mmCIF file with all atom_site columns, C-alpha atoms in Angstrom:
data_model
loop_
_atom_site.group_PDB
_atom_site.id
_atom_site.type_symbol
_atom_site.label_atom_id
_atom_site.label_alt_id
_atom_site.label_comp_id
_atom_site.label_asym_id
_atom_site.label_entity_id
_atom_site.label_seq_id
_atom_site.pdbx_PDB_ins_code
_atom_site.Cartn_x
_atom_site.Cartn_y
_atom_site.Cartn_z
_atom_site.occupancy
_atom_site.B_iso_or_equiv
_atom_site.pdbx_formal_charge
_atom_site.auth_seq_id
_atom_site.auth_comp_id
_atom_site.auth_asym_id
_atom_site.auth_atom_id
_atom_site.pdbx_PDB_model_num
ATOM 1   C CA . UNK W 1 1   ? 18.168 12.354 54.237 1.00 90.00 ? 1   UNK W CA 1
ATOM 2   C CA . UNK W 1 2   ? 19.483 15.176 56.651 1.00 92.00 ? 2   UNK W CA 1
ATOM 3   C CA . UNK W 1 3   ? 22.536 15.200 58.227 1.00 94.00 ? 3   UNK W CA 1
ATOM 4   C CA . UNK W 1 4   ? 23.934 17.361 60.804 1.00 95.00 ? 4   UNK W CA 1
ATOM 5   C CA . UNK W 1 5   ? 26.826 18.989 61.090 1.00 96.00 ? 5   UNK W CA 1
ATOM 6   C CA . UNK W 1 6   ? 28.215 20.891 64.409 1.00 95.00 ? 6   UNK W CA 1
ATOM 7   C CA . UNK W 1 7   ? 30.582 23.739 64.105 1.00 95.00 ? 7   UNK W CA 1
ATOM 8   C CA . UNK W 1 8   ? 33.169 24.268 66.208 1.00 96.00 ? 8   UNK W CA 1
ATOM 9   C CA . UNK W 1 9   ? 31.660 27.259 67.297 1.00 95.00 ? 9   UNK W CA 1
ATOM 10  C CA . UNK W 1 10  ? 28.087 25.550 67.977 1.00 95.00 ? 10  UNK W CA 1
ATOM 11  C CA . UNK W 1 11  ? 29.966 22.762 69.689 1.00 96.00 ? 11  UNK W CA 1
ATOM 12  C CA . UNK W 1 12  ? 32.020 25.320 72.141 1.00 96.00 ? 12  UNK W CA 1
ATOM 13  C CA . UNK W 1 13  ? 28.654 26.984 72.909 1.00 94.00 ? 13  UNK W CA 1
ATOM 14  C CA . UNK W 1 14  ? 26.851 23.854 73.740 1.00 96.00 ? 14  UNK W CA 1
ATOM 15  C CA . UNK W 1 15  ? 29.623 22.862 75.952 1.00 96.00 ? 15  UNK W CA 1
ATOM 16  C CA . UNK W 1 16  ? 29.685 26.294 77.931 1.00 93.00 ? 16  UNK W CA 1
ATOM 17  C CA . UNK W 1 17  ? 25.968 25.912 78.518 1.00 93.00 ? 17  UNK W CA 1
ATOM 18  C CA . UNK W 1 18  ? 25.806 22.454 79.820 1.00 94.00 ? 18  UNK W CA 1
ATOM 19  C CA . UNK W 1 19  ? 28.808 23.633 81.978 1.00 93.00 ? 19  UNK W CA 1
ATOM 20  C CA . UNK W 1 20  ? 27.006 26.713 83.028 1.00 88.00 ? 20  UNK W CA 1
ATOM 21  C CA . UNK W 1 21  ? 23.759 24.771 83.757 1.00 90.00 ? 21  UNK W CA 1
ATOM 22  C CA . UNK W 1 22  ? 25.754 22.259 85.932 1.00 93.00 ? 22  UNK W CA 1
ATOM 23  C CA . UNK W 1 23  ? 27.622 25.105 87.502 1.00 91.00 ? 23  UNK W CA 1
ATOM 24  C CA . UNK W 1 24  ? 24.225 27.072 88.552 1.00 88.00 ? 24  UNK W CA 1
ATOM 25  C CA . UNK W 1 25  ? 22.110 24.177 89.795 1.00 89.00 ? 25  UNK W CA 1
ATOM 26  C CA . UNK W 1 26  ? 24.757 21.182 90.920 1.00 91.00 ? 26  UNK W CA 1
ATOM 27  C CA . UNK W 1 27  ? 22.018 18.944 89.274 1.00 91.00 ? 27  UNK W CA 1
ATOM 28  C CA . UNK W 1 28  ? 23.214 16.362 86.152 1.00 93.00 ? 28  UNK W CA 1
ATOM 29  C CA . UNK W 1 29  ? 18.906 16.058 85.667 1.00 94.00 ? 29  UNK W CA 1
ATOM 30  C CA . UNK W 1 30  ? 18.854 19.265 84.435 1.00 93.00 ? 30  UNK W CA 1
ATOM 31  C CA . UNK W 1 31  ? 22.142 18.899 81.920 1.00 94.00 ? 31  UNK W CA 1
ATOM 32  C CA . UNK W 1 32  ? 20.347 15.702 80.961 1.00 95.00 ? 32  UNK W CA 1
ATOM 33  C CA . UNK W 1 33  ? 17.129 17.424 80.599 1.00 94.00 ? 33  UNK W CA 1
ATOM 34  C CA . UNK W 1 34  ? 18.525 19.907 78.300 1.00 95.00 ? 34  UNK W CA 1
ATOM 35  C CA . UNK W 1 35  ? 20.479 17.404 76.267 1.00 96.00 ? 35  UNK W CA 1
ATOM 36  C CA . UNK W 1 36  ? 16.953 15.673 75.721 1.00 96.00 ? 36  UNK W CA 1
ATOM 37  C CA . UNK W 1 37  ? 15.532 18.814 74.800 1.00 95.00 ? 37  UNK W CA 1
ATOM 38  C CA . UNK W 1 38  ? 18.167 19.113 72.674 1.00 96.00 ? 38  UNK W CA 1
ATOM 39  C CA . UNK W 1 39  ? 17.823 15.784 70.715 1.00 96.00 ? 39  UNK W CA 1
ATOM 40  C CA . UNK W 1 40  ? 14.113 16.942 70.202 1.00 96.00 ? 40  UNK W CA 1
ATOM 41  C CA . UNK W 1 41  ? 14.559 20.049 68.664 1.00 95.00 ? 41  UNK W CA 1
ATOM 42  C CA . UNK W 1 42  ? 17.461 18.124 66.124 1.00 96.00 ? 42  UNK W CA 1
ATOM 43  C CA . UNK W 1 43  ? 14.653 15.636 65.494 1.00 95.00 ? 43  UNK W CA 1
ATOM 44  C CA . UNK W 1 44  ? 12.031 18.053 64.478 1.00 94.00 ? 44  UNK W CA 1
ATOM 45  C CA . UNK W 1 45  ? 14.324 20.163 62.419 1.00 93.00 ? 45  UNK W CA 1
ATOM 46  C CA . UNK W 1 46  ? 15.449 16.781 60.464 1.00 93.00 ? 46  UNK W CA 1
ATOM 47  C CA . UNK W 1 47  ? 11.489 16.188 60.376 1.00 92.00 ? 47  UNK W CA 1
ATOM 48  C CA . UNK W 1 48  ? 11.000 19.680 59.182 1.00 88.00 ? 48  UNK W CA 1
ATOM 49  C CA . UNK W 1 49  ? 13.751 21.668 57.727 1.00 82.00 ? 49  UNK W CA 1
ATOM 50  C CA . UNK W 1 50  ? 12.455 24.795 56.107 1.00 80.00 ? 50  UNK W CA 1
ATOM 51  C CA . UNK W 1 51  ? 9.842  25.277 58.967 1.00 81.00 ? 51  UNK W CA 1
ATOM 52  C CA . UNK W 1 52  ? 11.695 28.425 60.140 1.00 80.00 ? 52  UNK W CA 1
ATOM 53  C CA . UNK W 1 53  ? 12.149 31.347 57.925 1.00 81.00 ? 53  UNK W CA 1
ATOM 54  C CA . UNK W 1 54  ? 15.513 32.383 56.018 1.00 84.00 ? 54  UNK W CA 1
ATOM 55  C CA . UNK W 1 55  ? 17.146 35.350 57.724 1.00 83.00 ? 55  UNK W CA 1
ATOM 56  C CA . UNK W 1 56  ? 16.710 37.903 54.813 1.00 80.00 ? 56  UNK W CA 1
ATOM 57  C CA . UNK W 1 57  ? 20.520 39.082 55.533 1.00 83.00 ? 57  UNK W CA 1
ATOM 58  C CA . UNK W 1 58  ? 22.492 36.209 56.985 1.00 83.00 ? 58  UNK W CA 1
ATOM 59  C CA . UNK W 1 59  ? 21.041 33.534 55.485 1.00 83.00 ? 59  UNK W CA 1
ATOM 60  C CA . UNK W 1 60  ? 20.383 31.345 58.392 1.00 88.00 ? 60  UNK W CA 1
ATOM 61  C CA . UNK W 1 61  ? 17.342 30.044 60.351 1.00 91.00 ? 61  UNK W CA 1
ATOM 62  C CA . UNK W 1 62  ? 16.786 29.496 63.708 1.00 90.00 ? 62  UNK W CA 1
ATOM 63  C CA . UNK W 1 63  ? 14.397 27.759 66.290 1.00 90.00 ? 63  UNK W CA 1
ATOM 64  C CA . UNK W 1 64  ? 14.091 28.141 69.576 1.00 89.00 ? 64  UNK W CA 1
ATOM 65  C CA . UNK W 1 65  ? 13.143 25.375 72.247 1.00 92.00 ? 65  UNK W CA 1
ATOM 66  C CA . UNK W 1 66  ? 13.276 24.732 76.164 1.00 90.00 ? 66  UNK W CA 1
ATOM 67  C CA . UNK W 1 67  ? 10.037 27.168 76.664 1.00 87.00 ? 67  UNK W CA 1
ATOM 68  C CA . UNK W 1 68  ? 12.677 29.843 74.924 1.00 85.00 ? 68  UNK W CA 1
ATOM 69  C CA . UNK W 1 69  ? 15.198 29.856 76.824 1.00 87.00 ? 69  UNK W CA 1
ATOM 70  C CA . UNK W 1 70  ? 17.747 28.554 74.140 1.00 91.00 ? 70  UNK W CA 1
ATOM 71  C CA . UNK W 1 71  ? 17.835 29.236 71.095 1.00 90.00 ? 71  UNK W CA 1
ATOM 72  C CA . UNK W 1 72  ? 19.904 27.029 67.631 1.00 93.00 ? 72  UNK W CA 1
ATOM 73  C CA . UNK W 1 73  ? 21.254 28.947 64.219 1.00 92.00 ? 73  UNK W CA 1
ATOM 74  C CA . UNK W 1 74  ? 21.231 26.382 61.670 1.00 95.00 ? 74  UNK W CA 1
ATOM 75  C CA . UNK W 1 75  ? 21.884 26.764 57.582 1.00 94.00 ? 75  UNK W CA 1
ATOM 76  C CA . UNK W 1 76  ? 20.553 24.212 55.203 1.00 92.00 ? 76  UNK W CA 1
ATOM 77  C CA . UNK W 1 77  ? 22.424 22.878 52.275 1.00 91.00 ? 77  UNK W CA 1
ATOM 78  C CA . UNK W 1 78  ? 20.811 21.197 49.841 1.00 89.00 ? 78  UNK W CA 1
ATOM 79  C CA . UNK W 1 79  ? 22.266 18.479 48.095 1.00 92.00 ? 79  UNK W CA 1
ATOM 80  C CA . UNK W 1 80  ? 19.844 16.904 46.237 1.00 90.00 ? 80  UNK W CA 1
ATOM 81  C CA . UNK W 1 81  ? 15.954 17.007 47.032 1.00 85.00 ? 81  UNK W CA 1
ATOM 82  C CA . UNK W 1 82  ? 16.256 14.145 49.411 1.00 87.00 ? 82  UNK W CA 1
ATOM 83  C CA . UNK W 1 83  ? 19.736 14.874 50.802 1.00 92.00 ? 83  UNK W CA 1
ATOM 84  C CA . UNK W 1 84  ? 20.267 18.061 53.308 1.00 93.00 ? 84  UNK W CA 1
ATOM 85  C CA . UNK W 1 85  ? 23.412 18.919 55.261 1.00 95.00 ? 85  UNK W CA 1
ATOM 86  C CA . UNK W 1 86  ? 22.105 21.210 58.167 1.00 95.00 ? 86  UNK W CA 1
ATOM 87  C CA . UNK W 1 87  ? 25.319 23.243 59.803 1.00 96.00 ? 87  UNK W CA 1
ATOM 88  C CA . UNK W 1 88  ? 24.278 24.002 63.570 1.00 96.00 ? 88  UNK W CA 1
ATOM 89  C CA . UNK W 1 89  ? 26.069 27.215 63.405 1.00 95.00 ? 89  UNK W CA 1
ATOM 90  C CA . UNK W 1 90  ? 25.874 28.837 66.983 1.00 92.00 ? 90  UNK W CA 1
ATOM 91  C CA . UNK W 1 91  ? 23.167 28.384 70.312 1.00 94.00 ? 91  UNK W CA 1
ATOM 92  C CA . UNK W 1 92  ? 22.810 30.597 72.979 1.00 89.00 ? 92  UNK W CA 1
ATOM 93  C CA . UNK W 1 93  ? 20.970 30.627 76.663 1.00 88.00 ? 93  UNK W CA 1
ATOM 94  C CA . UNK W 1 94  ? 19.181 33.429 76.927 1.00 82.00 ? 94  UNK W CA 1
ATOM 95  C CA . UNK W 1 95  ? 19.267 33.545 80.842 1.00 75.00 ? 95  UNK W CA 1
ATOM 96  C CA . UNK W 1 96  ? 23.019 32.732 80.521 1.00 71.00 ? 96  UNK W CA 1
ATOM 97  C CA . UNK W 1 97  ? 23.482 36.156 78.332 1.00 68.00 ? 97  UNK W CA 1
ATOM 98  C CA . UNK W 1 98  ? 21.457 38.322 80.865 1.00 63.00 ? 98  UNK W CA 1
ATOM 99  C CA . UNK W 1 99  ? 23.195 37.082 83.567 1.00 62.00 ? 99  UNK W CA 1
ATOM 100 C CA . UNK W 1 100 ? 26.631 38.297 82.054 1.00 60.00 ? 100 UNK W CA 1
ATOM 101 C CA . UNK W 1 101 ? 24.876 41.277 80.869 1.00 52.00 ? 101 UNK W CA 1
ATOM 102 C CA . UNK W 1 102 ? 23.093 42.356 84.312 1.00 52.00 ? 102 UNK W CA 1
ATOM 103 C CA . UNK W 1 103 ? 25.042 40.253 86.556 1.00 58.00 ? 103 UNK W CA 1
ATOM 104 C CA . UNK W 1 104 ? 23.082 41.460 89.537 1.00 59.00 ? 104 UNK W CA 1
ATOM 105 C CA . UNK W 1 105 ? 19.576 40.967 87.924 1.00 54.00 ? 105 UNK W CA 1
ATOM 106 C CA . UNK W 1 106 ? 17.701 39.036 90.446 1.00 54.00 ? 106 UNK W CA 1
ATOM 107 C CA . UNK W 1 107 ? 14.410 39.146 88.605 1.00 49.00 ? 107 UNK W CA 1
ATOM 108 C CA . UNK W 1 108 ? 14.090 36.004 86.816 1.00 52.00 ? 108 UNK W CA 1
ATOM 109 C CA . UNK W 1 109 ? 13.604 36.032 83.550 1.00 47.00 ? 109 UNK W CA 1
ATOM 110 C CA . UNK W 1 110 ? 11.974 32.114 83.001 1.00 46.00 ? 110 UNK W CA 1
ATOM 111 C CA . UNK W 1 111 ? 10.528 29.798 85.842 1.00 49.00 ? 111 UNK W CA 1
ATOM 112 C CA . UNK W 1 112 ? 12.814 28.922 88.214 1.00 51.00 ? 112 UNK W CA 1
ATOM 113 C CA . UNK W 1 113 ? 12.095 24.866 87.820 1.00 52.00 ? 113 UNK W CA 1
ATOM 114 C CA . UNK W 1 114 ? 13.624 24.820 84.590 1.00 52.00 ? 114 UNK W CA 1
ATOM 115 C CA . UNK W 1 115 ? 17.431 25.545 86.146 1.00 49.00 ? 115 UNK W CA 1
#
């Protein structure tokens, strides 16, 4: 069995994006889009846990999802061979981190239909 566990930190960040997607487009389809998209990605990391590699230094793995736009830190902890506790650790937007970073970037950096 897997179960998840959100950080605080993962929790904040998902928060800010949703916020920052709402904020940017004035559209709740798109937050609920990316809360589906979401879901998916939880579901195929329950379905297949050590898919993604170990980070050879930090210990974590990682996945991205929403044609790469976003992307979830995650570390498994094993508790038995059928029990798992995966700690969503931290998940950023990439297009929300360029924008702070080149706030005057007009080039787009994924297709416009997705925000």
């Amino acid at each position: 069995m897997i179960n998840f566990f959100l950080t605080e930190a993962y929790s904040q960040c998902l928060s800010e994006i949703e916020d920052h997607i709402f904020t940017t487009t004035a559209n709740l389809e798109h937050v609920i889009r990316f809360v589906d998209e979401h879901d998916r990605v939880l579901t195929f990391i329950a379905h297949n846990p050590k898919t993604s590699a170990t980070h050879p230094v930090t210990g974590d793995q990682s996945w991205v999802f929403g044609d790469g736009r976003y992307r979830i830190f995650f570390k498994l902890v094993p508790h038995s061979a059928e029990d798992t506790t995966v700690y969503l650790t931290h998940i950023i937007d990439n297009r929300q981190a360029n924008l702070e970073v080149y706030p005057n970037n007009t080039m787009p950096t994924y297709q416009q239909h997705h925000e």
